[in-house]
PDB file of C-alpha atoms in Angstrom:
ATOM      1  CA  UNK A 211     144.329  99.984 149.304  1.00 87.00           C
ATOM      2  CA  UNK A 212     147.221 100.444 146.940  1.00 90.00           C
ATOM      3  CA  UNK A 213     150.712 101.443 148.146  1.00 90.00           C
ATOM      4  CA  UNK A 214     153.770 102.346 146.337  1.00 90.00           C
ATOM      5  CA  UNK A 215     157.410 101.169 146.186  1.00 94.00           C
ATOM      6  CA  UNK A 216     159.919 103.771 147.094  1.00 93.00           C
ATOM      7  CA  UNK A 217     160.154 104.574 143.020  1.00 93.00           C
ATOM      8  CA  UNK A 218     158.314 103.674 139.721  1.00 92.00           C
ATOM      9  CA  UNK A 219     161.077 101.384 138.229  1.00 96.00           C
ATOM     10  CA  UNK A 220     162.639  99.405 141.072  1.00 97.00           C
ATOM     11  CA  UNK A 221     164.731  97.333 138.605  1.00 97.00           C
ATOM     12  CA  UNK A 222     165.510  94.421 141.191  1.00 98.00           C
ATOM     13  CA  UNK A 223     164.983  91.658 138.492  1.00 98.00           C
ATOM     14  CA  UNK A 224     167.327  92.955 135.809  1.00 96.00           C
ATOM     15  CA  UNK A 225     170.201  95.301 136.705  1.00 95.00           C
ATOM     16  CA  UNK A 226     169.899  95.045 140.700  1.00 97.00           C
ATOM     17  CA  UNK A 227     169.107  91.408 141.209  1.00 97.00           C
ATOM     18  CA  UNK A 228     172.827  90.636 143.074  1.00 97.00           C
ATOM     19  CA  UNK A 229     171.440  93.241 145.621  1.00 98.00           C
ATOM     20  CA  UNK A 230     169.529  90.665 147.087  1.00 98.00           C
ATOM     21  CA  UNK A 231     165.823  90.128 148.107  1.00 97.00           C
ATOM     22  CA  UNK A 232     166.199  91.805 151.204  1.00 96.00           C
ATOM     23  CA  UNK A 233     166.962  95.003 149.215  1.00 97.00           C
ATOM     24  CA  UNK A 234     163.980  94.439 146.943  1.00 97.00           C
ATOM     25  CA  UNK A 235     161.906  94.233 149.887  1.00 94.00           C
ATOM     26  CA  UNK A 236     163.103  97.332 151.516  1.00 95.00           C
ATOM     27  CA  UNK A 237     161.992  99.455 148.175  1.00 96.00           C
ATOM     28  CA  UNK A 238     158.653  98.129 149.027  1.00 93.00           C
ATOM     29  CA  UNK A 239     156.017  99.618 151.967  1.00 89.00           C
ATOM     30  CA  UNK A 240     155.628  97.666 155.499  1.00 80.00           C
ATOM     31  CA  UNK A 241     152.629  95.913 155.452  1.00 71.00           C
ATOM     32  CA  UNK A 242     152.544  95.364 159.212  1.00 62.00           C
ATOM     33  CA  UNK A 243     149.941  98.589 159.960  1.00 61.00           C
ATOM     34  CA  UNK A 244     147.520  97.538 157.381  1.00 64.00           C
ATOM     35  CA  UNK A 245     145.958  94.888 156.162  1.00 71.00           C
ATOM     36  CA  UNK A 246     144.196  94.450 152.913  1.00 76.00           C
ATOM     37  CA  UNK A 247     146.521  96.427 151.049  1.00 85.00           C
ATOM     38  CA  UNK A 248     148.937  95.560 147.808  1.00 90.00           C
ATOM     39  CA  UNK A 249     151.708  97.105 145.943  1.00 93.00           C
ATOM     40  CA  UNK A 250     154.016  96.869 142.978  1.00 94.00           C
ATOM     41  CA  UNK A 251     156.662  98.441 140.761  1.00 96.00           C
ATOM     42  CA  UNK A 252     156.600  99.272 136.927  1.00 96.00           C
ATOM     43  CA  UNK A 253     159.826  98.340 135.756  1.00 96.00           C
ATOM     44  CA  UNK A 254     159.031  97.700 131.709  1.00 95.00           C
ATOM     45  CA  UNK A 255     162.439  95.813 131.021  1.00 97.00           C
ATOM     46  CA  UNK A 256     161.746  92.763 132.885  1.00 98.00           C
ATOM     47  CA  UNK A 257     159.300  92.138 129.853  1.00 97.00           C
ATOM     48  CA  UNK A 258     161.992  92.144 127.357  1.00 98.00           C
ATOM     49  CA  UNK A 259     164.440  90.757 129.947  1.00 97.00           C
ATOM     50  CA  UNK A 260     164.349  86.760 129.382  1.00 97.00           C
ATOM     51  CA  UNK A 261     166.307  86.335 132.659  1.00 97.00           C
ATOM     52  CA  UNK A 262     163.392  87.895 134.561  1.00 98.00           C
ATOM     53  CA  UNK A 263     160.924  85.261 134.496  1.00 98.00           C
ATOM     54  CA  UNK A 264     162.581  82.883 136.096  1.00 98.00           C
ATOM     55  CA  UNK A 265     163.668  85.426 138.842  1.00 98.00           C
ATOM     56  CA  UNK A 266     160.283  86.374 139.522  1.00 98.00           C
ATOM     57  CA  UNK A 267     158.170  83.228 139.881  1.00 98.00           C
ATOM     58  CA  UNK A 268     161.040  81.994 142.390  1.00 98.00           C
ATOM     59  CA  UNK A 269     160.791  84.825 145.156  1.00 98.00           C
ATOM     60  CA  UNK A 270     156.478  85.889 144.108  1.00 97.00           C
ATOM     61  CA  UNK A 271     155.233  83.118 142.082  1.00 98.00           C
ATOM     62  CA  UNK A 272     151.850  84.613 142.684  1.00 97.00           C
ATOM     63  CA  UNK A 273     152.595  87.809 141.301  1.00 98.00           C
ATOM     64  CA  UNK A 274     149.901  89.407 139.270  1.00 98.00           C
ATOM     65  CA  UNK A 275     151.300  91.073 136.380  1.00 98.00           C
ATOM     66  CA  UNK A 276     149.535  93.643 134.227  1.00 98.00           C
ATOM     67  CA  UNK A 277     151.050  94.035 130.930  1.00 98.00           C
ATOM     68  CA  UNK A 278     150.303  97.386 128.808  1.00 97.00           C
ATOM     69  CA  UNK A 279     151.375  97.013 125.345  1.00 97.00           C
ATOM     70  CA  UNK A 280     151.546  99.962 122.893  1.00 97.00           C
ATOM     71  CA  UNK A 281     151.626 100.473 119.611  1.00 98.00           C
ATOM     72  CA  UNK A 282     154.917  99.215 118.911  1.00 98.00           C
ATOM     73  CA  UNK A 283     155.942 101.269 115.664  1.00 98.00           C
ATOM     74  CA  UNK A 284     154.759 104.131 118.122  1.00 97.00           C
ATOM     75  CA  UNK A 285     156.755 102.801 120.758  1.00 97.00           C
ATOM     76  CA  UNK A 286     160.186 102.284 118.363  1.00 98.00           C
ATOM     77  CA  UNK A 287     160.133 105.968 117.643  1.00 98.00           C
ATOM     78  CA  UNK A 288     158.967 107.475 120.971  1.00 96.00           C
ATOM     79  CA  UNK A 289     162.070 105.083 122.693  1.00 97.00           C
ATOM     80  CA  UNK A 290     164.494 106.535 119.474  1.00 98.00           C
ATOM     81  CA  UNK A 291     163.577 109.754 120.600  1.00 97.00           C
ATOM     82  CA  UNK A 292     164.208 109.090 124.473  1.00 96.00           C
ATOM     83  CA  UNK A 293     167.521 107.869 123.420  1.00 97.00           C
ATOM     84  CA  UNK A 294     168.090 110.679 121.622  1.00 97.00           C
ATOM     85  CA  UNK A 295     167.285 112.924 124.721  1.00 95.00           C
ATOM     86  CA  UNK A 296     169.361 111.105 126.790  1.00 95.00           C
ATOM     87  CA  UNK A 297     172.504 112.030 124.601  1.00 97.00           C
ATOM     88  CA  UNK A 298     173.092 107.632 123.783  1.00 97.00           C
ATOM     89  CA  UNK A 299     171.530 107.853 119.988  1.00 97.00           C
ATOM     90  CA  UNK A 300     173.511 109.535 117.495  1.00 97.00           C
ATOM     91  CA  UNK A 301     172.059 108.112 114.671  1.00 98.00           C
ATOM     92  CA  UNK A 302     169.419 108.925 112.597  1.00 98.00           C
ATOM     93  CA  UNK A 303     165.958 106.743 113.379  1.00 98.00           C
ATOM     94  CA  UNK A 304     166.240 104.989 110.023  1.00 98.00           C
ATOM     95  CA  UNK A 305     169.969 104.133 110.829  1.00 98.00           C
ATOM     96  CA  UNK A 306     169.197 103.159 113.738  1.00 98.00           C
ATOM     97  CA  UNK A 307     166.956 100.662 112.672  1.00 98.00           C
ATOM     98  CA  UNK A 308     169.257  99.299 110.474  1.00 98.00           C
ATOM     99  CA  UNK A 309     171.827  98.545 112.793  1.00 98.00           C
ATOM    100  CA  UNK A 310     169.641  97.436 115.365  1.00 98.00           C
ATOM    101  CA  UNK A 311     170.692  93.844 114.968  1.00 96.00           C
ATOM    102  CA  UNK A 312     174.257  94.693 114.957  1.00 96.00           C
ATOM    103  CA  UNK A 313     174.194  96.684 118.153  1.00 97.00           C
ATOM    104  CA  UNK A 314     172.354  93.725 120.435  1.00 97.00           C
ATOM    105  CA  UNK A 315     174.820  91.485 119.669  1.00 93.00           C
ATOM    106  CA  UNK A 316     175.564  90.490 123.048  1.00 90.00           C
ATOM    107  CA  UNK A 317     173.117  88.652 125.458  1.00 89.00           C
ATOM    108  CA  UNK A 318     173.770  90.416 128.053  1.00 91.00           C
ATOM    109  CA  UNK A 319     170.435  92.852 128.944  1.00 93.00           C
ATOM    110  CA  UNK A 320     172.242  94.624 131.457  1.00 87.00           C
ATOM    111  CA  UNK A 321     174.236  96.133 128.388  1.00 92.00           C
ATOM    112  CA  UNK A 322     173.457  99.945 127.744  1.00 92.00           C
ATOM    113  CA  UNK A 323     173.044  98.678 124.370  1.00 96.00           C
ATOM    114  CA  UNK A 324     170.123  96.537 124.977  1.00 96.00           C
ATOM    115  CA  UNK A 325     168.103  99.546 127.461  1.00 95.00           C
ATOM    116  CA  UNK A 326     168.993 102.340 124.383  1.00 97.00           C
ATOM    117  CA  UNK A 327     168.496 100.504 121.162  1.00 98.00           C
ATOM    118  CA  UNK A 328     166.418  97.846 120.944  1.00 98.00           C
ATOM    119  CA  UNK A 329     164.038  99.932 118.940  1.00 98.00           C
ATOM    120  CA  UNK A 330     161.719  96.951 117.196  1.00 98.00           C
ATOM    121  CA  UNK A 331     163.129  94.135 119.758  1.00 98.00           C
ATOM    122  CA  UNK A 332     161.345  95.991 122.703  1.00 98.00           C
ATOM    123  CA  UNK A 333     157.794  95.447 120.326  1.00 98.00           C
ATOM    124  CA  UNK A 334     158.055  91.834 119.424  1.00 98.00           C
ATOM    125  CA  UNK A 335     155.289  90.895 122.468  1.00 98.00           C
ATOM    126  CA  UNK A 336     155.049  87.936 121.227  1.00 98.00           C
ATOM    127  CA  UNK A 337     158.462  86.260 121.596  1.00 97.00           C
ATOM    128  CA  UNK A 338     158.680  88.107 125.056  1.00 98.00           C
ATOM    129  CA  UNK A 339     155.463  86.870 126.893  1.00 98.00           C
ATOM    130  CA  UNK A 340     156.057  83.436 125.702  1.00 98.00           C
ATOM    131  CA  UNK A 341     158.733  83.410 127.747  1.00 98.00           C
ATOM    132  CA  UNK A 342     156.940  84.419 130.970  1.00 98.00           C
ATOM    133  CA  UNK A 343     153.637  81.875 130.125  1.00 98.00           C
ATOM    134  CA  UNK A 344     156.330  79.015 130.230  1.00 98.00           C
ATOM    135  CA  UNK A 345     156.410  80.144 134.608  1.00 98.00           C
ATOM    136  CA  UNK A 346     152.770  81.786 134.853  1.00 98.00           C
ATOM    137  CA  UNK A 347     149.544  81.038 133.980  1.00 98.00           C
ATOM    138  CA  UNK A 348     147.453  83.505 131.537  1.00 97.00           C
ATOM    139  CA  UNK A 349     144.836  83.670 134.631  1.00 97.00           C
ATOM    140  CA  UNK A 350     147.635  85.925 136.740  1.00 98.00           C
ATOM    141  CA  UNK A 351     148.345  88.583 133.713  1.00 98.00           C
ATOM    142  CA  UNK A 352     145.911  91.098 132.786  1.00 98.00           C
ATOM    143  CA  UNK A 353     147.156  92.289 129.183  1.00 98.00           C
ATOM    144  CA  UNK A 354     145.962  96.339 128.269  1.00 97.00           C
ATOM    145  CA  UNK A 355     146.362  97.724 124.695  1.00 97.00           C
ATOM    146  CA  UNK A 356     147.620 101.413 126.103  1.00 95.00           C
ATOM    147  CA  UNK A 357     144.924 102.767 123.122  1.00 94.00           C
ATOM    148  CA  UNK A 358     142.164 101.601 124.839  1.00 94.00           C
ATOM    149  CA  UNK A 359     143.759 102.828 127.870  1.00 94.00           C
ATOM    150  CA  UNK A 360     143.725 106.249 126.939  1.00 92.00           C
ATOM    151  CA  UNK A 361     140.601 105.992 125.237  1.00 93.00           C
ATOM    152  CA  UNK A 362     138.625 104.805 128.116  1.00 93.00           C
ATOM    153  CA  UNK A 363     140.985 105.132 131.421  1.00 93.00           C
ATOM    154  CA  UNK A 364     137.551 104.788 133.640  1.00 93.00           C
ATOM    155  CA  UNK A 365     136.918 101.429 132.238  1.00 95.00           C
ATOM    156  CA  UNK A 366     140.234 100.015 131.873  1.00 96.00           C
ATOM    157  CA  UNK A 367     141.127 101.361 135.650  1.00 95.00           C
ATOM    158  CA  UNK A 368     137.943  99.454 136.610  1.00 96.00           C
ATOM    159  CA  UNK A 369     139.198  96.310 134.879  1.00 97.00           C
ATOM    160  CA  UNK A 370     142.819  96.546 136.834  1.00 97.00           C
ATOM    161  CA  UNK A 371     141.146  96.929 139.895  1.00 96.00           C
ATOM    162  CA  UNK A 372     138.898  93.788 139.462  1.00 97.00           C
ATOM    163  CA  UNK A 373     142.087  91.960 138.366  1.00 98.00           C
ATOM    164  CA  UNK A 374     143.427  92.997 141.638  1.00 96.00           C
ATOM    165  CA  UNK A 375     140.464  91.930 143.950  1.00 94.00           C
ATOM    166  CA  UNK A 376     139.908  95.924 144.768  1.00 93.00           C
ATOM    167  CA  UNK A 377     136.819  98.221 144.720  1.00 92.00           C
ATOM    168  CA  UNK A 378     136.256 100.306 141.686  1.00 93.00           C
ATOM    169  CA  UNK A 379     137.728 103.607 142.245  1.00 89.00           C
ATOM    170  CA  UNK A 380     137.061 106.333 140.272  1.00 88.00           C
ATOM    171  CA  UNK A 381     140.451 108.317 139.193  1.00 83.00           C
ATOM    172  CA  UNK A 382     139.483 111.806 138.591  1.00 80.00           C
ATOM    173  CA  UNK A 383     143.144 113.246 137.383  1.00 76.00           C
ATOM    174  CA  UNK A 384     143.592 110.258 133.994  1.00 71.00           C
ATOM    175  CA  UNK A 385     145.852 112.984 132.219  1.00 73.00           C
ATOM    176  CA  UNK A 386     148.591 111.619 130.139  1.00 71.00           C
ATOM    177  CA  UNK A 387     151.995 111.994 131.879  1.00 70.00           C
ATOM    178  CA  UNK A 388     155.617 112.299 130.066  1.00 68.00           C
ATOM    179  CA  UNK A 389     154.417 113.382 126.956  1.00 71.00           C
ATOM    180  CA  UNK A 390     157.164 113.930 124.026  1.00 71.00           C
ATOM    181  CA  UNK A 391     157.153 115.939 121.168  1.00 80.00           C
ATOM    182  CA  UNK A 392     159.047 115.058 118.099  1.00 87.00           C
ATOM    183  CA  UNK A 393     158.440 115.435 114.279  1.00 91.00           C
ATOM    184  CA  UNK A 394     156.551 112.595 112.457  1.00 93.00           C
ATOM    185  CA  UNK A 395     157.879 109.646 111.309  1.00 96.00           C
ATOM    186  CA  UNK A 396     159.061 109.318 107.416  1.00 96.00           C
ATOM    187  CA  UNK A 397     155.982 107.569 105.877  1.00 96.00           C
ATOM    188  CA  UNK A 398     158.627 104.683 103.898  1.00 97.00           C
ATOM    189  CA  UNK A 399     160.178 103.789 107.589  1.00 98.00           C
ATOM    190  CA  UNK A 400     156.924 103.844 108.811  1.00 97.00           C
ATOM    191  CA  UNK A 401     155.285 101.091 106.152  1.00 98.00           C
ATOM    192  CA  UNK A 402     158.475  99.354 106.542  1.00 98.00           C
ATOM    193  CA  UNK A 403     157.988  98.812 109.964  1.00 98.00           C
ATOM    194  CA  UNK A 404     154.413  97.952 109.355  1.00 98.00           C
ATOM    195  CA  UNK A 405     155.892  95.044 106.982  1.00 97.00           C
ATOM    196  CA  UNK A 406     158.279  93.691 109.881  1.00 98.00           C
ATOM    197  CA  UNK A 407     155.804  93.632 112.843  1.00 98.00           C
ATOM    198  CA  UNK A 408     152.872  92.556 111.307  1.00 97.00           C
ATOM    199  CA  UNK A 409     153.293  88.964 111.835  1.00 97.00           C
ATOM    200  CA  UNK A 410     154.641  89.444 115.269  1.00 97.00           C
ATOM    201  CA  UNK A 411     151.344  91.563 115.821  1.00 97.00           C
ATOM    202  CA  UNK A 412     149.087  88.475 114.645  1.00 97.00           C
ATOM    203  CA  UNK A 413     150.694  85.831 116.724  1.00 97.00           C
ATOM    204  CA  UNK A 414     150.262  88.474 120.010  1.00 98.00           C
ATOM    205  CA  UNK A 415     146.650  87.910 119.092  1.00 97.00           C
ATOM    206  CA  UNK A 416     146.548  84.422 118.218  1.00 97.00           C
ATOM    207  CA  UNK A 417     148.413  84.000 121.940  1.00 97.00           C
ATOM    208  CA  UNK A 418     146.077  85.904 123.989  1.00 96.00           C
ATOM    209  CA  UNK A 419     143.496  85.717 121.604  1.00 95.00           C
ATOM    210  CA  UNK A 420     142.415  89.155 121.175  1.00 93.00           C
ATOM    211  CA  UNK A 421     142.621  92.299 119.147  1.00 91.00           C
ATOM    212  CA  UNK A 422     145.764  93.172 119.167  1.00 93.00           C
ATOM    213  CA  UNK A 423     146.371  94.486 115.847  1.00 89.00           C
ATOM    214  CA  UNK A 424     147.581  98.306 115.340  1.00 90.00           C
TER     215      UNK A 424
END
């Protein structure tokens, strides 16, 4: 009952949108042979994106959206680190944190800058889904906290499926995919980062009122 879009991250709504929806529409399946079916795309920038929402509810206002936020001191480093592998980040992570601010200075999203360094502006939820509750209602997002994910795929695949009108299926092969291995984060950048997304962490909860502390 699920099909897929020709890849993972179609990126219509950010860096492809002047290919028109025509385009989008041919990364998706034909829905002609079956009925009873849906599909989507995971592209994560449209959440950080604030041109997106806009975009979206004007060609699938009934979209439903399923939001899975991590950790997002984990999710600084583990994008550093992607960066890093890419050959973009020369810095080191602490640096790079410092002159976050410096290197977003345009807002432009399309800019490489804004996909490779926006280390903490990726994890301020907050700010970001704000932005997309000013087009859609809470009632068409289903938000996931990616630990509870992994702690209980069974369950949380069960809730997606609900959220999508589906049977429960039960996904034998949960394994973690695109796994990265790096060296710890220094303890100091780690508290520091603690300091600066705290309150950003609170208000996520206050908004969607749940647990969404880390």
């Amino acid at each position: 009952n699920i099909l897929s879009a020709r890849r993972k991250e179609i990126h219509f709504f950010d860096i492809n949108y002047d290919k028109g929806i025509n385009w989008y529409r041919s990364q998706l399946p034909l829905f002609f042979h079956k009925r009873n079916v849906v599909t989507g795309e995971a592209s994560p920038f449209y959440m950080y994106d604030p041109s997106c929402p806009p975009k979206v509810f004007k060609h699938i206002p009934k979209v439903k959206l399923i939001v899975l936020l991590r950790d997002p001191i984990e999710r600084a480093y583990s994008h550093y680190q992607h960066s890093v592998r890419r050959g973009y980040e020369k810095l080191s992570f602490e640096e790079a944190i410092e002159n976050e601010e410096s290197r977003l200075n345009t807002k432009d999203f399309t800019d490489l800058n804004h996909g490779a360094f926006s280390y903490i502006s990726r994890g301020l939820y907050s700010k970001q889904i704000k932005k997309w509750l000013e087009y859609f209602p809470k009632e068409q997002f289903l938000f996931i906290k990616t630990e509870n994910f992994l702690e209980n795929p069974k369950e949380v695949m069960k809730q997606s499926f609900k959220f999508l009108n589906l049977k429960n299926k039960v996904i034998s092969n949960s394994k973690k995919m695109n796994v990265g291995e790096y060296t710890e984060m220094n303890k100091e950048t780690q508290h520091k980062l603690e300091k600066i997304f705290k309150p950003h962490n609170n208000e996520l909860s206050k908004l969607l009122d749940s647990n969404f502390q880390w």
